[in-house]
Structure formats: structure tokens, C-alpha cells
Short mmCIF file of C-alpha atoms in Angstrom, two decimals:
data_model
loop_
_atom_site.label_atom_id
_atom_site.label_comp_id
_atom_site.label_asym_id
_atom_site.label_seq_id
_atom_site.Cartn_x
_atom_site.Cartn_y
_atom_site.Cartn_z
CA UNK A 9 -241.65 -183.64 53.98
CA UNK A 10 -242.00 -187.30 54.93
CA UNK A 11 -239.74 -189.59 52.91
CA UNK A 12 -239.94 -193.35 52.42
CA UNK A 13 -239.22 -195.93 49.71
CA UNK A 14 -242.11 -194.60 47.59
CA UNK A 15 -241.26 -190.92 48.03
CA UNK A 16 -237.79 -190.45 46.52
CA UNK A 17 -236.72 -187.64 44.21
CA UNK A 18 -233.93 -187.14 41.69
CA UNK A 19 -232.43 -184.13 40.00
CA UNK A 20 -232.56 -183.97 36.22
CA UNK A 21 -229.41 -184.31 34.15
CA UNK A 22 -228.48 -181.78 31.53
CA UNK A 23 -229.99 -178.33 31.26
CA UNK A 24 -233.05 -178.54 29.03
CA UNK A 25 -233.96 -175.16 27.50
CA UNK A 26 -231.17 -173.55 29.60
CA UNK A 27 -233.57 -173.01 32.51
CA UNK A 28 -231.09 -174.03 35.22
CA UNK A 29 -228.41 -171.49 36.11
CA UNK A 30 -226.15 -173.82 38.13
CA UNK A 31 -226.11 -177.58 37.43
CA UNK A 32 -225.54 -180.33 40.01
CA UNK A 33 -223.17 -182.36 37.82
CA UNK A 34 -219.99 -183.17 39.82
CA UNK A 35 -220.56 -180.30 42.25
CA UNK A 36 -218.70 -182.26 44.95
CA UNK A 37 -215.44 -181.59 43.04
CA UNK A 38 -215.26 -177.96 44.14
CA UNK A 39 -216.01 -175.88 47.23
CA UNK A 40 -219.59 -176.48 48.31
CA UNK A 41 -222.02 -176.38 51.22
CA UNK A 42 -224.96 -178.68 51.96
CA UNK A 43 -227.38 -177.81 54.77
CA UNK A 44 -230.07 -180.25 55.91
CA UNK A 45 -232.43 -180.52 58.88
CA UNK A 46 -234.00 -183.96 59.31
CA UNK A 47 -235.60 -186.30 61.82
CA UNK A 48 -235.51 -190.10 61.30
CA UNK A 49 -238.33 -192.55 61.88
CA UNK A 50 -236.36 -194.82 64.22
CA UNK A 51 -238.60 -197.86 63.88
CA UNK A 52 -238.73 -197.80 60.08
CA UNK A 53 -235.03 -196.98 59.72
CA UNK A 54 -234.05 -199.97 61.84
CA UNK A 55 -236.08 -202.22 59.51
CA UNK A 56 -234.40 -200.69 56.47
CA UNK A 57 -230.70 -201.32 57.17
CA UNK A 58 -228.79 -202.19 54.00
CA UNK A 59 -225.62 -201.23 52.08
CA UNK A 60 -223.63 -203.04 54.76
CA UNK A 61 -223.57 -202.50 58.50
CA UNK A 62 -225.92 -199.91 59.97
CA UNK A 63 -226.84 -197.97 56.79
CA UNK A 64 -230.48 -197.03 57.43
CA UNK A 65 -231.08 -194.29 54.87
CA UNK A 66 -229.56 -191.74 52.53
CA UNK A 67 -230.51 -188.08 52.82
CA UNK A 68 -228.73 -186.93 49.65
CA UNK A 69 -226.42 -188.96 47.41
CA UNK A 70 -225.14 -189.73 43.95
CA UNK A 71 -225.51 -193.31 42.75
CA UNK A 72 -222.83 -195.72 41.50
CA UNK A 73 -219.78 -195.61 43.74
CA UNK A 74 -221.95 -193.63 46.08
CA UNK A 75 -221.09 -190.22 47.47
CA UNK A 76 -223.45 -188.62 49.93
CA UNK A 77 -224.90 -188.10 53.39
CA UNK A 78 -226.24 -191.16 55.21
CA UNK A 79 -228.11 -191.85 58.43
CA UNK A 80 -226.94 -194.99 60.25
CA UNK A 81 -228.49 -196.86 63.15
CA UNK A 82 -227.94 -199.89 65.38
CA UNK A 83 -229.32 -201.05 68.73
CA UNK A 84 -227.42 -198.49 70.79
CA UNK A 85 -226.07 -195.74 68.51
CA UNK A 86 -227.14 -193.53 65.63
CA UNK A 87 -224.79 -191.80 63.21
CA UNK A 88 -224.70 -189.27 60.42
CA UNK A 89 -221.97 -189.95 57.88
CA UNK A 90 -220.58 -188.58 54.64
CA UNK A 91 -219.00 -191.17 52.33
CA UNK A 92 -217.17 -191.00 49.00
CA UNK A 93 -214.88 -192.83 46.58
CA UNK A 94 -211.74 -191.39 45.04
CA UNK A 95 -210.20 -191.91 41.61
CA UNK A 96 -207.71 -194.51 42.90
CA UNK A 97 -210.63 -196.59 44.31
CA UNK A 98 -209.98 -195.43 47.87
CA UNK A 99 -213.16 -195.35 49.97
CA UNK A 100 -213.34 -192.60 52.60
CA UNK A 101 -215.88 -191.47 55.15
CA UNK A 102 -216.40 -189.14 58.07
CA UNK A 103 -219.12 -189.69 60.66
CA UNK A 104 -220.52 -188.38 63.91
CA UNK A 105 -222.40 -190.64 66.29
CA UNK A 106 -224.74 -190.30 69.23
CA UNK A 107 -226.33 -192.54 71.80
CA UNK A 108 -229.64 -193.76 70.42
CA UNK A 109 -232.46 -191.74 72.04
CA UNK A 110 -235.81 -193.07 73.17
CA UNK A 111 -237.52 -190.61 70.85
CA UNK A 112 -236.23 -189.40 67.46
CA UNK A 113 -234.39 -186.09 67.41
CA UNK A 114 -233.82 -183.50 64.71
CA UNK A 115 -230.35 -183.27 63.22
CA UNK A 116 -228.91 -180.06 61.79
CA UNK A 117 -226.33 -181.16 59.23
CA UNK A 118 -223.64 -179.02 57.61
CA UNK A 119 -221.34 -180.51 55.00
CA UNK A 120 -218.68 -178.31 53.45
CA UNK A 121 -215.79 -178.80 51.06
CA UNK A 122 -213.03 -176.21 51.30
CA UNK A 123 -209.24 -176.31 50.82
CA UNK A 124 -209.42 -179.96 49.66
CA UNK A 125 -211.08 -181.07 52.88
CA UNK A 126 -214.61 -182.27 53.67
CA UNK A 127 -216.00 -181.12 57.03
CA UNK A 128 -219.15 -182.64 58.51
CA UNK A 129 -220.93 -180.85 61.36
CA UNK A 130 -223.98 -182.37 63.06
CA UNK A 131 -225.68 -180.62 65.97
CA UNK A 132 -222.49 -178.64 66.66
CA UNK A 133 -220.11 -181.63 66.57
CA UNK A 134 -217.57 -181.58 63.72
CA UNK A 135 -215.08 -183.85 61.97
CA UNK A 136 -212.94 -183.40 58.84
CA UNK A 137 -210.88 -185.40 56.36
CA UNK A 138 -208.74 -184.49 53.37
CA UNK A 139 -210.13 -185.37 49.95
CA UNK A 140 -208.25 -186.33 46.80
CA UNK A 141 -209.51 -186.50 43.22
CA UNK A 142 -213.03 -187.94 43.23
CA UNK A 143 -214.04 -191.04 41.30
CA UNK A 144 -214.67 -190.68 37.58
CA UNK A 145 -217.85 -192.69 38.22
CA UNK A 146 -219.58 -189.50 39.39
CA UNK A 147 -219.45 -187.99 35.90
CA UNK A 148 -222.52 -190.04 34.94
CA UNK A 149 -224.15 -190.30 38.37
CA UNK A 150 -227.55 -188.90 39.28
CA UNK A 151 -228.22 -186.89 42.43
CA UNK A 152 -230.97 -188.37 44.62
CA UNK A 153 -232.92 -186.84 47.48
CA UNK A 154 -234.19 -189.38 50.02
CA UNK A 155 -232.21 -192.39 48.75
CA UNK A 156 -228.82 -193.45 47.38
CA UNK A 157 -230.42 -194.77 44.19
CA UNK A 158 -233.60 -196.47 43.02
CA UNK A 159 -231.95 -198.40 40.20
CA UNK A 160 -230.82 -201.15 42.63
CA UNK A 161 -233.00 -202.30 45.52
CA UNK A 162 -229.97 -203.77 47.31
CA UNK A 163 -228.19 -200.41 47.38
CA UNK A 164 -231.15 -198.06 47.45
CA UNK A 165 -231.00 -196.98 51.12
CA UNK A 166 -234.30 -195.04 51.12
CA UNK A 167 -234.60 -192.69 54.06
CA UNK A 168 -237.60 -192.99 56.38
CA UNK A 169 -238.46 -189.83 58.24
CA UNK A 170 -238.90 -186.08 57.91
CA UNK A 171 -236.54 -183.88 55.91
CA UNK A 172 -237.55 -180.35 56.90
CA UNK A 173 -235.34 -178.24 54.63
CA UNK A 174 -232.33 -178.44 52.31
CA UNK A 175 -229.85 -176.06 50.72
CA UNK A 176 -227.08 -176.97 48.25
CA UNK A 177 -224.58 -174.48 46.84
CA UNK A 178 -221.24 -174.49 45.02
CA UNK A 179 -219.56 -172.18 47.52
CA UNK A 180 -218.45 -172.22 51.13
CA UNK A 181 -221.02 -170.33 53.19
CA UNK A 182 -219.88 -168.46 56.29
CA UNK A 183 -221.13 -169.17 59.79
CA UNK A 184 -223.67 -166.35 59.89
CA UNK A 185 -225.19 -167.50 56.59
CA UNK A 186 -225.40 -171.07 57.87
CA UNK A 187 -227.00 -169.97 61.15
CA UNK A 188 -229.59 -167.99 59.20
CA UNK A 189 -230.66 -171.12 57.30
CA UNK A 190 -231.49 -172.95 60.53
CA UNK A 191 -232.88 -169.93 62.42
CA UNK A 192 -234.80 -167.93 59.80
CA UNK A 193 -235.30 -169.86 56.57
CA UNK A 194 -237.34 -167.20 54.74
CA UNK A 195 -234.72 -164.53 55.32
CA UNK A 196 -232.00 -166.99 54.30
CA UNK A 197 -233.72 -167.55 50.95
CA UNK A 198 -233.89 -163.83 50.21
CA UNK A 199 -230.53 -162.77 51.63
CA UNK A 200 -228.32 -165.78 50.78
CA UNK A 201 -229.91 -168.29 48.40
CA UNK A 202 -231.20 -165.71 45.93
CA UNK A 203 -228.39 -163.16 46.05
CA UNK A 204 -227.09 -162.28 42.59
CA UNK A 205 -223.58 -163.66 43.06
CA UNK A 206 -224.74 -166.90 44.73
CA UNK A 207 -223.90 -170.29 43.22
CA UNK A 208 -227.02 -171.92 44.61
CA UNK A 209 -227.99 -175.32 43.22
CA UNK A 210 -231.19 -175.96 45.18
CA UNK A 211 -233.12 -174.64 48.17
CA UNK A 212 -236.35 -175.98 49.66
CA UNK A 213 -238.48 -176.10 52.78
CA UNK A 214 -240.90 -178.44 50.93
CA UNK A 215 -243.73 -175.93 51.17
CA UNK A 216 -243.90 -175.51 47.39
CA UNK A 217 -244.52 -178.82 45.65
CA UNK A 218 -246.62 -180.48 42.97
CA UNK A 219 -247.49 -184.17 42.81
CA UNK A 220 -244.34 -184.88 40.79
CA UNK A 221 -241.97 -182.05 41.75
CA UNK A 222 -240.32 -180.29 44.65
CA UNK A 223 -240.06 -176.67 43.58
CA UNK A 224 -236.67 -175.02 43.94
CA UNK A 225 -237.23 -171.98 46.15
CA UNK A 226 -234.06 -170.29 44.95
CA UNK A 227 -233.85 -168.70 41.52
CA UNK A 228 -231.88 -171.62 40.06
CA UNK A 229 -234.85 -173.50 38.58
CA UNK A 230 -233.61 -176.93 39.66
CA UNK A 231 -236.77 -178.88 40.56
CA UNK A 232 -236.22 -182.55 41.56
CA UNK A 233 -238.85 -184.97 40.30
CA UNK A 234 -240.57 -187.91 41.99
CA UNK A 235 -239.07 -191.24 40.96
CA UNK A 236 -241.46 -193.96 39.76
CA UNK A 237 -240.64 -197.70 39.51
CA UNK A 238 -242.57 -197.80 36.23
CA UNK A 239 -239.62 -196.06 34.59
CA UNK A 240 -237.63 -199.31 34.78
CA UNK A 241 -240.53 -201.41 33.48
CA UNK A 242 -240.95 -199.57 30.16
#
């Protein structure tokens, strides 16, 4: 799916009518895995730099003292980073960078929390950092897909480009499960995302959508909705 400043989605808060099995609230606090394949629009991302130096777009993030996965870009390098704030107001990040290509490339991103450590892997390059207690700010934060927030233009960081598929779960997936996501998505959905004991939060290849929703292709029933600026005008 092509994302831009007008095509940003957020996950609902609460669990209306108990239709969601696993909620996204503060899922970064425990073991988790996020899998994303994306390709940036280099020209549009370069025009969109905000949130300080080089931030060109957010793939998936919670607003406030942001926590999430960002794409960063300057004249010679591009980076994928994961950034977060801790309870004592310490800001931490891990990132992996590459020489800027002439043509945009796809990135296969794996973010995992396990044993009080975040590990970021991008196209087979990895880096890790220990994590302490996360900021209390995240208790009331919303989870956004394709931006860091839409409540503040200055800090919105909308992503410009193609996000091909996403999986979020409150468990550490093993290497064979991760490989299956990138190699055979349909089998991954049936064998991993939908398995009875899974703690899946959301899975999509963006093939099942409505005008206002991205349908969760797992059995969790967590369908992010299209954000509209009119919400802030009423």
C-alpha cells in the first residue's frame, strides 16, 4: 500500500464489544516482534524531513514521547531506526544505515524485544541495545501506521512510499517463522499468525481493505482506521 500524509492509519483504543483478542496498548513493554517490508519514495521522503535531523518518515509508532520505527534520509545515507523514551526521561535509539542508492530499495525490517533488549535487523544487518522501564507516556499513546502522529504537524513524520506487509505480535518469533513471513506470506498467516496459541496483534499484506479500514488478516480483529483531519476540526 502506498502511504503519504493523507493515507495514515491508527489503531483503536479500548476493546469495543470485546472483538479484539490481543490489544496493542503498551505492547512494547513485553517480548514482541514487528516485521515490516517497505520501500521509500526517495524524492518525497527527502522533502518531508522533520522531527530533527534526517527523520523522513515513520513506519509504525506511538505518539507523545514517540516510540517506533523510523526511516531517515540525507544526501548520502539512508537509515532505519528504532527510538524510544524510558521512565527516567532517557532517550534511546538503535539504527542501521546504508549508502543512499540511485533507486529506492526494499527493506526487510525485524524488531524484537527479548530479555530486556531491543534488537533491530534490517536486510540481515543487526544491532541491539538494553531497554529499561518505558515511559509512562505510552499508557495513553495511540499506535499509528504510516506516521508518528497526526495530532501535531511538526512531529507527524508521515511516511512516503510502499509498505508491502506488516506483522505485530506480543511474542518473540523464531528465525524460521520470521523467514516464512518474508518468503511465503500466505503460509505464514495460516501457520504462525493464526495459530491458536499465538499472541498476534495485527497482520496485513494490504490486500483486504475498505475505504476506511485495513483489515487484520489474522484472527485478532484489530483493524486500523484511516485518519481524517476533520476529526480535529469538530
